[in-house]
Short mmCIF file of C-alpha atoms in Angstrom, two decimals:
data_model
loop_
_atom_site.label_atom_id
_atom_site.label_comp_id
_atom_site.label_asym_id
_atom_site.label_seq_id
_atom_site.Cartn_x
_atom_site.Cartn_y
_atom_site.Cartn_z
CA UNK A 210 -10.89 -7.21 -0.66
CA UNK A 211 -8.14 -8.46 0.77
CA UNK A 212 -4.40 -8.39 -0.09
CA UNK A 213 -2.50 -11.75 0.06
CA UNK A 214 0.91 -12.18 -1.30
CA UNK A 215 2.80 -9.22 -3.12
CA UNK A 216 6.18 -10.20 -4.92
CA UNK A 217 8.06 -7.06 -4.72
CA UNK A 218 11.74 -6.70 -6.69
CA UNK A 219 14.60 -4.93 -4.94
CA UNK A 220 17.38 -4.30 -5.12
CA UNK A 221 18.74 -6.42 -1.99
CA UNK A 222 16.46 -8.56 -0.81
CA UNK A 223 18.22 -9.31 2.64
CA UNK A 224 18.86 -5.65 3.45
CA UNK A 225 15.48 -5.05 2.24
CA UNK A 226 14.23 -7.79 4.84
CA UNK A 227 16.02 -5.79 7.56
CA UNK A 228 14.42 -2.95 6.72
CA UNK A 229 10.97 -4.57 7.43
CA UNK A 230 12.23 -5.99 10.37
CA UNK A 231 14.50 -3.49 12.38
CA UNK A 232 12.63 -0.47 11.31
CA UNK A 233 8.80 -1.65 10.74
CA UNK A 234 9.55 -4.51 13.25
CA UNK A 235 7.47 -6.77 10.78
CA UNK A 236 7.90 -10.67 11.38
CA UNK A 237 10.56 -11.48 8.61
CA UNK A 238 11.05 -15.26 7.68
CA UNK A 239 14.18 -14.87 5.22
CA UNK A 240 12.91 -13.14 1.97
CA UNK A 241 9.32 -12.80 3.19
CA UNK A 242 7.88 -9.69 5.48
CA UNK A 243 4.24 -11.23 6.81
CA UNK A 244 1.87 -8.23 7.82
CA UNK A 245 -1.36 -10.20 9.05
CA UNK A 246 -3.17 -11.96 6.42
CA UNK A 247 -0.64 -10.29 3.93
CA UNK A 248 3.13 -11.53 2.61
CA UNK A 249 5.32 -9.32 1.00
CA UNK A 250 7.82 -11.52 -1.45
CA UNK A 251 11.12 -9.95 -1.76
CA UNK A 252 12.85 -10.67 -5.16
CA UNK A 253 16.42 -9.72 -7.19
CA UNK A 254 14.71 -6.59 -9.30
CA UNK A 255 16.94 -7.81 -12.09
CA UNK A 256 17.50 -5.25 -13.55
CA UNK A 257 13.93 -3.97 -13.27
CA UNK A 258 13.74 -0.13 -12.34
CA UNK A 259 12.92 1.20 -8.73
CA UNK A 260 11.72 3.50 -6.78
CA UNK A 261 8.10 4.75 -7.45
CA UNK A 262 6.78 1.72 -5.77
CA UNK A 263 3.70 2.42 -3.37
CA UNK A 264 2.91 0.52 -0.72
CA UNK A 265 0.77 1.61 2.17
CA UNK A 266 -0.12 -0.43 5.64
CA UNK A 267 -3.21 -0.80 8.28
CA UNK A 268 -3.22 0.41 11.41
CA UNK A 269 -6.10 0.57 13.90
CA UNK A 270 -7.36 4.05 13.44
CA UNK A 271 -7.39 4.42 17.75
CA UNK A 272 -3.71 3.97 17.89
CA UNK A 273 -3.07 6.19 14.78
CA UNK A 274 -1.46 9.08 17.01
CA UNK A 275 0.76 6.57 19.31
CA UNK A 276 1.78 4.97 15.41
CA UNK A 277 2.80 8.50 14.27
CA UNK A 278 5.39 9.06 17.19
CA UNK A 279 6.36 5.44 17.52
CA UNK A 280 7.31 5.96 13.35
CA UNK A 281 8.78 9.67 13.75
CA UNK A 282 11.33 8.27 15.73
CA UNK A 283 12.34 5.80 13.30
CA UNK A 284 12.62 7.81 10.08
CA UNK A 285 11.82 11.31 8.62
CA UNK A 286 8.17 11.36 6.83
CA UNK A 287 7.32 13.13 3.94
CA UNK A 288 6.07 16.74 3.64
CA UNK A 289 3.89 17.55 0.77
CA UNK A 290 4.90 21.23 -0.92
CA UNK A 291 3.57 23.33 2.15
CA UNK A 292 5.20 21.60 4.80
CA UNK A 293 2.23 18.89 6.04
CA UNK A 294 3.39 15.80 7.54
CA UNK A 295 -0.03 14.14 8.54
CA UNK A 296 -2.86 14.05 6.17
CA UNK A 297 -6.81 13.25 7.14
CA UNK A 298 -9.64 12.57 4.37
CA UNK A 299 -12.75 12.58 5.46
CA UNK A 300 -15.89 11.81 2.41
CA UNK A 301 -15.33 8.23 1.60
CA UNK A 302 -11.84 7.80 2.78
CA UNK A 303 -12.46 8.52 6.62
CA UNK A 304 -9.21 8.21 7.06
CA UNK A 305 -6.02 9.60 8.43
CA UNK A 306 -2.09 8.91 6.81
CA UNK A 307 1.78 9.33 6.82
CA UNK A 308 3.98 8.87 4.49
CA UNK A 309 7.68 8.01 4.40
CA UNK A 310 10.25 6.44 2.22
CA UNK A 311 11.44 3.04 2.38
CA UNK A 312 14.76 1.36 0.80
CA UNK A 313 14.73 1.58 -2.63
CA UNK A 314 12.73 4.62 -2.92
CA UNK A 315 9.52 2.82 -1.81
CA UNK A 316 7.01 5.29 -1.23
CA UNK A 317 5.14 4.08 2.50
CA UNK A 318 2.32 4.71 4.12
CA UNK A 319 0.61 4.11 7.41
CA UNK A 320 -3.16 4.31 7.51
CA UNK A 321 -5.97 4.45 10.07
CA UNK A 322 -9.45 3.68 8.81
CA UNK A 323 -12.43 4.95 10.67
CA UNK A 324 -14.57 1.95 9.89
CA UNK A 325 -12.81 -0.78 10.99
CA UNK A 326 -12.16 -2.44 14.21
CA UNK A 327 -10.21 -0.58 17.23
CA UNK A 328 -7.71 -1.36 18.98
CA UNK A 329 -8.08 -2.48 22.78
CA UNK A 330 -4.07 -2.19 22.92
CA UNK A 331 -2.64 0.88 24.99
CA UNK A 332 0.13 2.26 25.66
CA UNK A 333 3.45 2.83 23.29
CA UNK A 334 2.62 1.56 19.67
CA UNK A 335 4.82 -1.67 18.31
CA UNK A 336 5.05 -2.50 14.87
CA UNK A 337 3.13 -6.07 15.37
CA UNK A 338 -0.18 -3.45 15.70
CA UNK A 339 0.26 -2.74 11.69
CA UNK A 340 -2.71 -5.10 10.48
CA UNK A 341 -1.90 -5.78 7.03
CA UNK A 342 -0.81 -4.43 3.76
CA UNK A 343 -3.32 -2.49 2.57
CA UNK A 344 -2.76 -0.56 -0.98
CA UNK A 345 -0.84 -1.34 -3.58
CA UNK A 346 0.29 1.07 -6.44
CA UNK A 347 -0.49 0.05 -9.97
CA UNK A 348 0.74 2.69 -12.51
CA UNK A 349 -1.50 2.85 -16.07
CA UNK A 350 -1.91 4.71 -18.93
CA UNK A 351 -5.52 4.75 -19.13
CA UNK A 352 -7.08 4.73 -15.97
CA UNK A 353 -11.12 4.53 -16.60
CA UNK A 354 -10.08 1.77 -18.71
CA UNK A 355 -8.48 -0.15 -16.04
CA UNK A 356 -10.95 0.28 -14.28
CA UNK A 357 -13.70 -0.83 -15.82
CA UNK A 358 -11.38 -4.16 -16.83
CA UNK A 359 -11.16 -4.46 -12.57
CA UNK A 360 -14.83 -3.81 -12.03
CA UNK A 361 -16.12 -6.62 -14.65
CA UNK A 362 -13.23 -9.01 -14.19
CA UNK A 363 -12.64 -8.63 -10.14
CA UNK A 364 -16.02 -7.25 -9.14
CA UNK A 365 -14.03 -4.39 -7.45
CA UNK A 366 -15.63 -0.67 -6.66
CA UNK A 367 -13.86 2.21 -6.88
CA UNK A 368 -13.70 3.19 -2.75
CA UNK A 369 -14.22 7.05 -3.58
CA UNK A 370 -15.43 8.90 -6.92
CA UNK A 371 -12.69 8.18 -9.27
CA UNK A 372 -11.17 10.54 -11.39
CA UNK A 373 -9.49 10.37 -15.15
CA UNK A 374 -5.93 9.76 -13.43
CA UNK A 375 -6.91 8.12 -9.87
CA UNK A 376 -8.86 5.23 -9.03
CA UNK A 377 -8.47 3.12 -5.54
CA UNK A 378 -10.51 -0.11 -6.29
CA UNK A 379 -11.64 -1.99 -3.52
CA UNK A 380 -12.39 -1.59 -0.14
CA UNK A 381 -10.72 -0.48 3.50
CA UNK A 382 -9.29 -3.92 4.29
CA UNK A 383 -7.36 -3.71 0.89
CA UNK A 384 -7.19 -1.52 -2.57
CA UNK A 385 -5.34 -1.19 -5.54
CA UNK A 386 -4.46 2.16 -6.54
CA UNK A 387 -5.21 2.83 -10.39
CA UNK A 388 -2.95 5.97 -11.00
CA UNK A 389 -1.76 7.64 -13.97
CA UNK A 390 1.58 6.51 -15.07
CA UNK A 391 2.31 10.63 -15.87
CA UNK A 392 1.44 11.47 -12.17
CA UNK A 393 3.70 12.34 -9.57
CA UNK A 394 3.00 10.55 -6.13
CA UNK A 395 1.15 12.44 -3.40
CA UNK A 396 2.59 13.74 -1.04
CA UNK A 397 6.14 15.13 -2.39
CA UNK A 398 4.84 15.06 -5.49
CA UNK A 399 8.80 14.35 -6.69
CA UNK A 400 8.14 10.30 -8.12
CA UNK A 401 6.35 8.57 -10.66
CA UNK A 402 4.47 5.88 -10.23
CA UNK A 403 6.18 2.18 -10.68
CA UNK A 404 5.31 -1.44 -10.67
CA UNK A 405 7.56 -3.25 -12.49
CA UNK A 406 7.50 -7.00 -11.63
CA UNK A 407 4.77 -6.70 -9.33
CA UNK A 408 3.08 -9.29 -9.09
CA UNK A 409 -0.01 -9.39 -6.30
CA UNK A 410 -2.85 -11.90 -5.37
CA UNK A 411 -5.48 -10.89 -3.58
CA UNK A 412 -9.28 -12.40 -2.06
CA UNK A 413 -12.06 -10.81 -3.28
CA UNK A 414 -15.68 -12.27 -3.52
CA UNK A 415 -15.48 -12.93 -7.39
CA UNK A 416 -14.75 -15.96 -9.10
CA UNK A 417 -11.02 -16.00 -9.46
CA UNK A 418 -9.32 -14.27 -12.50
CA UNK A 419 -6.02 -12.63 -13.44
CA UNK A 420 -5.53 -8.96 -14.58
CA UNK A 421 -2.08 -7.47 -15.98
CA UNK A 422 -0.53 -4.84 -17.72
CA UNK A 423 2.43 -5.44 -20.36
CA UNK A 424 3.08 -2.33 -20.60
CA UNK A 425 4.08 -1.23 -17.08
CA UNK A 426 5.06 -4.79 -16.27
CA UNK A 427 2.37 -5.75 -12.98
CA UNK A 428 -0.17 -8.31 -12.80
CA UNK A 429 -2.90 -8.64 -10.07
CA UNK A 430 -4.47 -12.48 -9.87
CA UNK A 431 -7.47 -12.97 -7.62
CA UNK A 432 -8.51 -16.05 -5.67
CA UNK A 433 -11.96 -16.50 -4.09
CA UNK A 434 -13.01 -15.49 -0.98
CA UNK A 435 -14.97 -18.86 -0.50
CA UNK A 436 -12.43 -21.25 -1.74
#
């Protein structure tokens, strides 16, 4: 599953754009941050709320340790309650993460995946190595629910065993993080979850569909992966 376009409201979306690009040194083409095969829209909030919003990013798993430095000396990361800064999941994540926050109170995240590709890149990391966006936060109130609406209508799998309040559908290349409106994002366990005005298409195998929630104001439309 792949993640396409996300239109994400801010508060600014040209300082929000050199955010992307001065910090994250993302290719930015006026209101539009292109990560790979993914686009991040940014739009006016509008009076939408922020902060809360998860986002996390690719990068090749080889180069995670040269992507930790190369980010530690462009902003402070976050520290879950007893002091940890770098986080590894091994079981069906195989992964390893940082988090940090982004304008707005975005809640970030670099990733590297143990199943896909390497790198054959060396040397100091640059932010052109970050593959694409690859989770998205989507706050409910009734998680099992949701995810049994993504399963039949997407044809998505939860990645790991989900629980009542957690569910990442989908895959390594992309998921979308089913989450408990009433819990407090991991690591600093200090925000709630938001997704207000989200709007984000992704590619999946499945016929193509469209899945919201009025409630906490996000929808998620799918296009196929052979169209």
């Amino acid at each position: 599953m792949r993640i396409r376009q996300i239109t994400l409201p801010v508060s600014d979306p040209a300082s929000v754009a050199h955010y992307f690009r001065d910090v994250l040194q993302l290719r930015v083409e006026e209101n539009q941050v292109v990560i790979g095969w993914s686009t991040i829209t940014l739009v006016p909030a509008a009076g939408r709320p922020l902060g809360g919003v998860h986002l996390a990013f690719n990068v090749p798993d080889n180069r995670f340790g040269e992507a930790m430095s190369w980010l530690r000396a462009r902003t402070r990361l976050q520290r879950s309650p007893d002091g940890k800064d770098y986080f590894a999941l091994q079981s069906h994540w195989q992964s390893q993460s940082v988090y940090f926050t982004g304008p707005d109170g975005l809640i970030l995240e670099l990733i590297g995946r143990r199943r896909l590709p390497a790198s054959t890149r060396a040397g100091a990391f640059d932010g052109s190595e970050i593959t694409c966006l690859s989770e998205v936060g989507l706050p409910v109130t009734d998680v099992p629910s949701m995810q049994q609406l993504l399963a039949d209508t997407l044809a998505l799998a939860p990645l790991s065993e989900p629980t009542p309040v957690f569910a990442p559908m989908g895959d390594d290349e992309g998921l979308l993080i089913v989450v408990d409106a009433a819990r407090h994002w991991f690591p600093e366990q200090v925000d709630l979850p938001n997704a207000q005005g989200i709007v984000v298409t992704i590619e999946t195998p499945g016929d193509a569909a469209d899945v919201g929630d009025a409630d906490h104001g996000w929808r998620v439309r799918s296009t196929s992966a052979t169209t």
